Amino acid sequence: MLDFFTIFSKGGLVLWCFQGVSDSCTGPVNALIRSVLLQVGFQKILTLTYVDKLIDDVHRLFRDKYRTEIQQQSALSLLNGTFDFQNDFLRLLREAEESSKIRAPTTMKKFEDSEKAKKPVRSMIETRGEKPKEKAKNSKKKGAKKEGSDGPLATSKAVPAEKSGLPVGLENGVELSKEELIRRKREEFIQKHGRGMEKSNKSTKSDAPKEKGKKAPRVWELGGCANKEVLDYSTPTTNGSPEAALSEDINLIRGTGPGGQLQDLDCSSSDDEGAAQNSTKPSATKGTLGGMFGMLKGLVGSKSLSREDMESVLDKMRDHLIAKNVAADIAVQLCESVANKLEGKVMGTFSTVTSTVKQALQESLVQILQPQRRVDMLRDIMDAQRRQRPYVVTFCGVNGVGKSTNLAKISFWLLENGFSVLIAACDTFRAGAVEQLRTHTRRLSALHPPEKHGGRTMVQLFEKGYGKDAAGIAMEAIAFARNQGFDVVLVDTAGRMQDNAPLMTALAKLITVNTPDLVLFVGEALVGNEAVDQLVKFNRALADHSMAQTPRLIDGIVLTKFDTIDDKVGAAISMTYITSKPIVFVGTGQTYCDLRSLNAKAVVAALMKA
């Protein structure tokens, strides 16, 4: 039953409407729906099947009948005009209802009427190992098959399905399903292309037999040879004789830059320079109103700071420090000290909590990197010269941090400042340690030959081979330097882990017996929490195994591999915070000029960079 039908124009004007139920019947029907039908409910909604056809017929008839009136009249005349469409609509409605009654309901298809029921049971059975029959395809390139080779079976296969009169989906008079046709096509495709791949693989194989014989000896690019005498580096050299000159490019060995003057460490990168240039450009896009709101955002005027105000900012700062390789415990202690320092402090009118905490943290970090005692090696060496004794420096640290390499860099720096250096090879444990120092000594001698210094040998290696007592070798080297008039003695020790008690005892013995003027801990800038453990246990081992009442501890730090960490410079903070000792040198490369002095403000700026 159709209750309401309306015809609109494109502008939304109602041109004609039909109401199937009068207003007098709406009240009882609505009451019936509310009281009975809504409580019982329906399992489904019965829709009118003829609605689509009725709408199309009404639209076509109304458009054709009143086309001229709709096109010529204006919108106001359409509102005032009347369209006599009642009888036509009722006729179309009656025809649509009768057509829906005549249409028979669709019945479900039975299994007997389906295509699957027509297939015999024999065609559905598949035997394991039985290959499906292949359909032979006619090709103009291939000649006709020999008669009688396969009998009548071959001739029946050679006839295509189109010419035989059978439909495409039939085989031996039996109709095949779509899935079975697809499966057979796939098998034919795999067999066809599989044979082609086998033929191509066979053709790629080379027929030439491989030559059998002995393997030719390898020839190295630098002209190495297998002579035992040439490869034997274990023959001891007489201490006191100068090393032979080096036939290598001196500029590649030395590097670029002033070797006698240490440059400050530069932590800025190309990204920072680009950001700085972009920040200097005035931003014309920002309006005055937006700039004013941005400036007033988050302001706290004349307010004393509390722990609750700083808690969220300090949490972010702590996570930022840990991400920059600062040890977790030290990051917590730094944030705690900043909170204690700022608690109760009255802020300015135009200061935010974030800027105040960040500024206080920067000041604390700069203060950590600038300890009270400053190590000035050149001044101490000149003081030792006046006392007519060599200045002794001992290098210690864990394995693989670059002790020998940075010892050579410091040797070059001292040679550039006019001091003679004796290198003591006290690493009698690692294979190749003495040969590494001998190579550095030969290169440094080539950079500073005796001819440039009035025949005086400026750098020399003191070694006694492997397996000897390191403390005894260091004592002999110091005595040798005193007799020969060397200004500085650099003692190279074996790398050792902080948990190795025997090696830590040997290191404490070396330092206690020889009493060096400076003990430098060599650590790499790549470590985070490990730096704390290394320094704490090294200092503890030196204190526990020392026989003196006031044991010698670490005096300074050499931070290596600083060129590999970008802006993650937290290891410098961790090492300095634990020992309260300064970072004397920073290694930034692989040449002798890649040695820098620490710039505390640059390190802190890189550390606080987002």
PDB file of N, CA and C in Angstrom, residues 120 122-123 131-135 157 161 166-177 180-181 183-184 188:
ATOM      1  N   PRO A 120      29.527 -37.163 -14.469  1.00  0.00           N
ATOM      2  CA  PRO A 120      29.541 -38.528 -13.909  1.00  0.00           C
ATOM      3  C   PRO A 120      30.495 -38.632 -12.736  1.00  0.00           C
ATOM      4  N   ARG A 122      32.708 -40.872 -12.300  1.00  0.00           N
ATOM      5  CA  ARG A 122      34.028 -41.316 -12.736  1.00  0.00           C
ATOM      6  C   ARG A 122      34.953 -40.140 -13.029  1.00  0.00           C
ATOM      7  N   SER A 123      34.384 -39.041 -13.516  1.00  0.00           N
ATOM      8  CA  SER A 123      35.219 -37.877 -13.821  1.00  0.00           C
ATOM      9  C   SER A 123      35.677 -37.134 -12.578  1.00  0.00           C
ATOM     10  N   LYS A 131      48.734 -38.947 -14.360  1.00  0.00           N
ATOM     11  CA  LYS A 131      48.882 -37.624 -14.946  1.00  0.00           C
ATOM     12  C   LYS A 131      47.689 -37.332 -15.837  1.00  0.00           C
ATOM     13  N   PRO A 132      47.185 -36.115 -15.854  1.00  0.00           N
ATOM     14  CA  PRO A 132      46.069 -35.776 -16.739  1.00  0.00           C
ATOM     15  C   PRO A 132      46.506 -35.787 -18.190  1.00  0.00           C
ATOM     16  N   LYS A 133      45.529 -36.086 -19.039  1.00  0.00           N
ATOM     17  CA  LYS A 133      45.832 -36.142 -20.465  1.00  0.00           C
ATOM     18  C   LYS A 133      46.044 -34.733 -20.997  1.00  0.00           C
ATOM     19  N   GLU A 134      47.084 -34.594 -21.801  1.00  0.00           N
ATOM     20  CA  GLU A 134      47.404 -33.291 -22.369  1.00  0.00           C
ATOM     21  C   GLU A 134      46.743 -33.158 -23.729  1.00  0.00           C
ATOM     22  N   LYS A 135      46.320 -31.948 -24.001  1.00  0.00           N
ATOM     23  CA  LYS A 135      45.729 -31.661 -25.298  1.00  0.00           C
ATOM     24  C   LYS A 135      46.828 -31.229 -26.251  1.00  0.00           C
ATOM     25  N   LYS A 157      43.744 -36.639 -30.689  1.00  0.00           N
ATOM     26  CA  LYS A 157      44.264 -35.513 -29.910  1.00  0.00           C
ATOM     27  C   LYS A 157      44.644 -34.344 -30.794  1.00  0.00           C
ATOM     28  N   ALA A 161      39.365 -28.659 -30.687  1.00  0.00           N
ATOM     29  CA  ALA A 161      37.980 -28.792 -30.227  1.00  0.00           C
ATOM     30  C   ALA A 161      37.026 -28.058 -31.131  1.00  0.00           C
ATOM     31  N   LEU A 166      32.962 -30.280 -30.898  1.00  0.00           N
ATOM     32  CA  LEU A 166      32.666 -30.333 -29.470  1.00  0.00           C
ATOM     33  C   LEU A 166      32.845 -28.953 -28.861  1.00  0.00           C
ATOM     34  N   PRO A 167      32.095 -28.612 -27.850  1.00  0.00           N
ATOM     35  CA  PRO A 167      32.321 -27.331 -27.173  1.00  0.00           C
ATOM     36  C   PRO A 167      33.646 -27.341 -26.423  1.00  0.00           C
ATOM     37  N   VAL A 168      34.055 -26.133 -26.030  1.00  0.00           N
ATOM     38  CA  VAL A 168      35.379 -25.996 -25.399  1.00  0.00           C
ATOM     39  C   VAL A 168      35.432 -26.736 -24.089  1.00  0.00           C
ATOM     40  N   GLY A 169      34.362 -26.760 -23.321  1.00  0.00           N
ATOM     41  CA  GLY A 169      34.379 -27.389 -22.014  1.00  0.00           C
ATOM     42  C   GLY A 169      34.060 -28.855 -22.020  1.00  0.00           C
ATOM     43  N   LEU A 170      34.123 -29.532 -23.155  1.00  0.00           N
ATOM     44  CA  LEU A 170      33.821 -30.947 -23.228  1.00  0.00           C
ATOM     45  C   LEU A 170      35.072 -31.744 -23.519  1.00  0.00           C
ATOM     46  N   GLU A 171      35.168 -32.905 -22.891  1.00  0.00           N
ATOM     47  CA  GLU A 171      36.264 -33.827 -23.159  1.00  0.00           C
ATOM     48  C   GLU A 171      35.692 -35.235 -23.160  1.00  0.00           C
ATOM     49  N   ASN A 172      35.833 -35.920 -24.297  1.00  0.00           N
ATOM     50  CA  ASN A 172      35.264 -37.258 -24.474  1.00  0.00           C
ATOM     51  C   ASN A 172      33.755 -37.247 -24.257  1.00  0.00           C
ATOM     52  N   GLY A 173      33.126 -36.146 -24.676  1.00  0.00           N
ATOM     53  CA  GLY A 173      31.677 -36.055 -24.537  1.00  0.00           C
ATOM     54  C   GLY A 173      31.210 -35.668 -23.157  1.00  0.00           C
ATOM     55  N   VAL A 174      32.106 -35.413 -22.217  1.00  0.00           N
ATOM     56  CA  VAL A 174      31.740 -35.072 -20.847  1.00  0.00           C
ATOM     57  C   VAL A 174      32.056 -33.597 -20.622  1.00  0.00           C
ATOM     58  N   GLU A 175      31.122 -32.872 -20.076  1.00  0.00           N
ATOM     59  CA  GLU A 175      31.325 -31.451 -19.833  1.00  0.00           C
ATOM     60  C   GLU A 175      32.206 -31.258 -18.588  1.00  0.00           C
ATOM     61  N   LEU A 176      33.212 -30.409 -18.727  1.00  0.00           N
ATOM     62  CA  LEU A 176      34.127 -30.131 -17.622  1.00  0.00           C
ATOM     63  C   LEU A 176      33.708 -28.840 -16.926  1.00  0.00           C
ATOM     64  N   SER A 177      33.968 -28.801 -15.605  1.00  0.00           N
ATOM     65  CA  SER A 177      33.648 -27.594 -14.852  1.00  0.00           C
ATOM     66  C   SER A 177      34.715 -26.523 -15.100  1.00  0.00           C
ATOM     67  N   GLU A 180      37.996 -27.278 -13.240  1.00  0.00           N
ATOM     68  CA  GLU A 180      38.799 -28.329 -13.848  1.00  0.00           C
ATOM     69  C   GLU A 180      39.504 -27.832 -15.106  1.00  0.00           C
ATOM     70  N   LEU A 181      38.836 -26.977 -15.877  1.00  0.00           N
ATOM     71  CA  LEU A 181      39.479 -26.393 -17.051  1.00  0.00           C
ATOM     72  C   LEU A 181      40.678 -25.534 -16.653  1.00  0.00           C
ATOM     73  N   ARG A 183      42.474 -25.822 -13.959  1.00  0.00           N
ATOM     74  CA  ARG A 183      43.546 -26.680 -13.443  1.00  0.00           C
ATOM     75  C   ARG A 183      44.319 -27.333 -14.589  1.00  0.00           C
ATOM     76  N   ARG A 184      43.631 -27.781 -15.620  1.00  0.00           N
ATOM     77  CA  ARG A 184      44.308 -28.435 -16.734  1.00  0.00           C
ATOM     78  C   ARG A 184      45.113 -27.429 -17.549  1.00  0.00           C
ATOM     79  N   GLU A 188      49.223 -27.618 -18.187  1.00  0.00           N
ATOM     80  CA  GLU A 188      49.844 -27.534 -19.507  1.00  0.00           C
ATOM     81  C   GLU A 188      50.857 -26.401 -19.574  1.00  0.00           C
TER      82      GLU A 188
END
